[in-house]
Coordinates of C-alpha atoms in Angstrom, one line a residue:
M1 CA -17.8 -2.9 7.1
V2 CA -14.2 -1.0 7.2
C3 CA -14.5 2.8 5.8
I4 CA -11.6 3.9 4.1
A5 CA -10.9 7.6 6.1
T6 CA -9.7 10.1 3.8
A7 CA -9.2 13.6 5.3
K8 CA -12.4 15.1 4.0
G9 CA -14.5 12.0 5.8
C10 CA -15.7 8.7 4.6
G11 CA -19.3 8.4 3.6
P12 CA -22.3 5.7 3.9
G13 CA -21.3 2.6 1.8
L14 CA -17.9 3.7 1.2
G15 CA -15.6 0.9 2.6
W16 CA -14.7 -3.4 1.2
S17 CA -16.0 -6.3 3.7
S18 CA -13.5 -7.4 6.8
P19 CA -14.5 -9.9 9.2
W20 CA -13.2 -7.6 11.7
N21 CA -17.2 -7.8 12.0
Q22 CA -17.5 -11.3 12.7
G23 CA -14.3 -9.9 15.8
P24 CA -11.0 -9.8 15.6
S25 CA -8.7 -11.4 12.3
P26 CA -5.8 -11.5 12.1
S27 CA -5.9 -10.1 8.1
L28 CA -8.1 -8.0 5.2
P29 CA -9.3 -10.1 2.4
M30 CA -9.4 -8.0 -0.5
T31 CA -12.6 -7.9 -1.2
S32 CA -14.7 -4.9 -2.1
T33 CA -18.2 -4.3 -1.2
L34 CA -19.3 -2.2 -4.3
S35 CA -20.8 -4.0 -7.0
S36 CA -18.1 -5.0 -9.8
P37 CA -14.8 -3.4 -9.5
T38 CA -13.4 -3.8 -12.1
A39 CA -9.4 -4.0 -12.9
L40 CA -7.5 -1.1 -14.3
D41 CA -6.6 -1.6 -18.4
T42 CA -3.6 -3.3 -18.3
T43 CA -2.4 -1.9 -21.9
A44 CA -2.6 2.1 -20.9
P45 CA 0.5 2.9 -18.9
L46 CA -0.5 3.7 -14.7
D47 CA -0.3 7.9 -14.1
P48 CA 2.4 8.5 -11.3
A49 CA -0.8 8.7 -8.5
V50 CA -2.2 5.5 -9.2
A51 CA 1.5 3.9 -9.8
F52 CA 2.4 5.0 -6.0
V53 CA -0.5 3.6 -4.4
A54 CA -0.1 0.3 -6.4
L55 CA 3.3 -0.5 -5.0
A56 CA 2.7 0.3 -1.4
L57 CA 0.0 -1.8 -2.5
A58 CA 1.3 -4.6 -3.9
A59 CA 4.2 -4.5 -1.4
V60 CA 1.3 -4.8 1.9
S61 CA 0.2 -7.3 0.4
W62 CA 2.4 -9.6 -1.6
D63 CA 0.4 -12.8 0.2
G64 CA -2.5 -11.7 -1.2
S65 CA -4.1 -10.1 2.1
L66 CA -3.9 -7.3 3.8
T67 CA -3.5 -7.1 7.4
M68 CA -5.5 -4.2 10.2
A69 CA -2.0 -2.5 10.3
G70 CA -0.8 -2.5 6.8
S71 CA -3.8 -1.2 6.0
R72 CA -3.8 1.6 8.6
A73 CA -0.7 2.2 7.3
L74 CA -1.3 2.8 4.2
R75 CA -4.8 4.9 4.4
H76 CA -2.5 6.6 6.9
A77 CA 0.3 7.4 4.3
L78 CA -2.1 8.4 1.5
D79 CA -4.3 10.6 4.2
Y80 CA -2.4 13.6 4.1
R81 CA -0.7 13.3 1.3
H82 CA -1.6 15.2 -1.8
P83 CA -2.6 14.2 -4.2
Y84 CA -5.1 11.7 -2.3
R85 CA -5.6 14.3 0.6
D86 CA -8.4 16.3 -2.3
Y87 CA -9.8 12.9 -3.3
T88 CA -13.7 12.0 -2.8
P89 CA -14.3 9.1 -0.1
E90 CA -15.5 8.0 -3.9
Q91 CA -12.6 8.8 -5.7
M92 CA -10.7 7.5 -3.1
V93 CA -13.0 3.6 -3.1
G94 CA -12.3 4.0 -6.6
L95 CA -9.0 4.0 -7.1
M96 CA -8.2 1.2 -4.3
D97 CA -11.0 -1.1 -5.8
G98 CA -9.5 -0.9 -9.0
L99 CA -6.0 -1.3 -8.3
M100 CA -7.3 -4.7 -5.7
A101 CA -8.6 -5.9 -8.5
T102 CA -6.0 -5.7 -10.3
L103 CA -4.0 -7.0 -7.7
R104 CA -6.1 -10.4 -7.9
R105 CA -5.5 -10.9 -11.6
D106 CA -2.3 -9.5 -11.9
G107 CA -0.5 -10.6 -9.1
P108 CA 1.7 -7.8 -6.9
Q109 CA 5.4 -8.6 -9.1
H110 CA 3.4 -7.8 -12.3
L111 CA 2.0 -4.4 -10.8
M112 CA 4.8 -3.9 -9.2
V113 CA 6.6 -3.7 -12.7
R114 CA 3.9 -1.6 -14.2
A115 CA 3.9 1.2 -11.9
A116 CA 8.1 1.4 -11.4
E117 CA 7.9 1.9 -15.5
V118 CA 6.3 5.8 -14.4
L119 CA 7.9 6.8 -11.6
N120 CA 11.0 9.5 -11.1
A121 CA 13.6 8.8 -9.2
G122 CA 12.3 11.0 -6.5
Q123 CA 9.2 9.0 -6.7
R124 CA 10.0 5.4 -6.4
A125 CA 12.6 6.6 -3.7
T126 CA 9.0 7.6 -1.5
A127 CA 7.1 4.8 -3.0
Y128 CA 9.8 2.8 -1.5
A129 CA 9.9 4.4 1.8
V130 CA 6.4 4.2 2.3
A131 CA 6.1 1.1 1.2
A132 CA 9.0 0.0 4.1
E133 CA 7.4 1.6 6.4
I134 CA 3.9 0.1 5.9
M135 CA 5.2 -3.3 5.6
R136 CA 6.5 -2.3 9.5
S137 CA 3.7 -0.9 11.3
D138 CA 3.0 -4.4 12.6
G139 CA 5.8 -5.7 14.2
P140 CA 10.2 -6.3 13.3
L141 CA 10.4 -7.2 9.2
E142 CA 9.8 -10.7 9.1
D143 CA 12.8 -12.6 6.1
D144 CA 10.0 -12.6 4.0
E145 CA 8.9 -9.3 4.1
R146 CA 12.5 -8.3 4.1
N147 CA 12.3 -10.7 0.4
I148 CA 9.7 -8.3 -0.7
L149 CA 11.3 -5.0 -0.4
S150 CA 14.8 -5.9 -1.4
N151 CA 13.0 -7.7 -4.8
L152 CA 10.8 -4.2 -4.5
A153 CA 14.5 -1.8 -4.4
A154 CA 15.8 -4.0 -8.0
T155 CA 13.0 -3.2 -9.2
L156 CA 12.5 0.4 -8.1
Q157 CA 16.0 1.3 -9.7
L158 CA 17.0 2.0 -6.0
G159 CA 20.9 1.5 -4.7
D160 CA 22.1 1.0 -1.0
A161 CA 22.0 4.7 -1.1
V162 CA 18.4 5.0 -1.1
T163 CA 17.4 1.8 0.4
I164 CA 19.8 1.5 4.3
P165 CA 19.0 5.4 4.8
V166 CA 15.3 4.3 4.2
H167 CA 15.9 0.8 7.0
A168 CA 18.2 3.1 9.2
A169 CA 14.9 5.9 9.7
M170 CA 12.6 2.8 10.3
D171 CA 14.9 1.6 12.8
L172 CA 15.2 4.5 15.2
L173 CA 11.0 5.2 14.6
H174 CA 9.8 1.9 15.3
A175 CA 12.9 0.9 17.9
D176 CA 11.4 0.1 21.3
L177 CA 12.0 2.4 24.1
D178 CA 14.5 1.6 26.8
M179 CA 12.7 2.5 30.5
A180 CA 15.7 1.3 32.4

């Protein structure tokens, strides 16, 4: 069991089933331990707090799996950030379960487009930076990850004036130290 930890801790039974129970695994399948995760209503607009998480989750699990590094990075990106730091463990599990069910049902592209529609320019730029950071959490960007970020930038209507500095900052944050 992998718990969705928040700044307030993690309650019993609040988590997702994971192959981590059986030993190392490169990815976390998107399955919930809750009895019946409910996908989000496809007709209702997302609120910005849900949309922000939806963008990050869709970007990092584009291929249908969430790596351990990506899962940790996503949790960290939300743990200290308002409003998520004020969520109870139950609220966080409910949010993630609903988004994961929606992601499985509708796919990442649809979820990204739907989420992008409700974020303002600043929220879109921050969501892009968070997605880029999460994608870098397991090493240098792969070609498919670059394509996903390019698609995300287009979906969010972000130009080079936003995306180039984000990638420059990620290069600095994730640079190996030359110890010579």
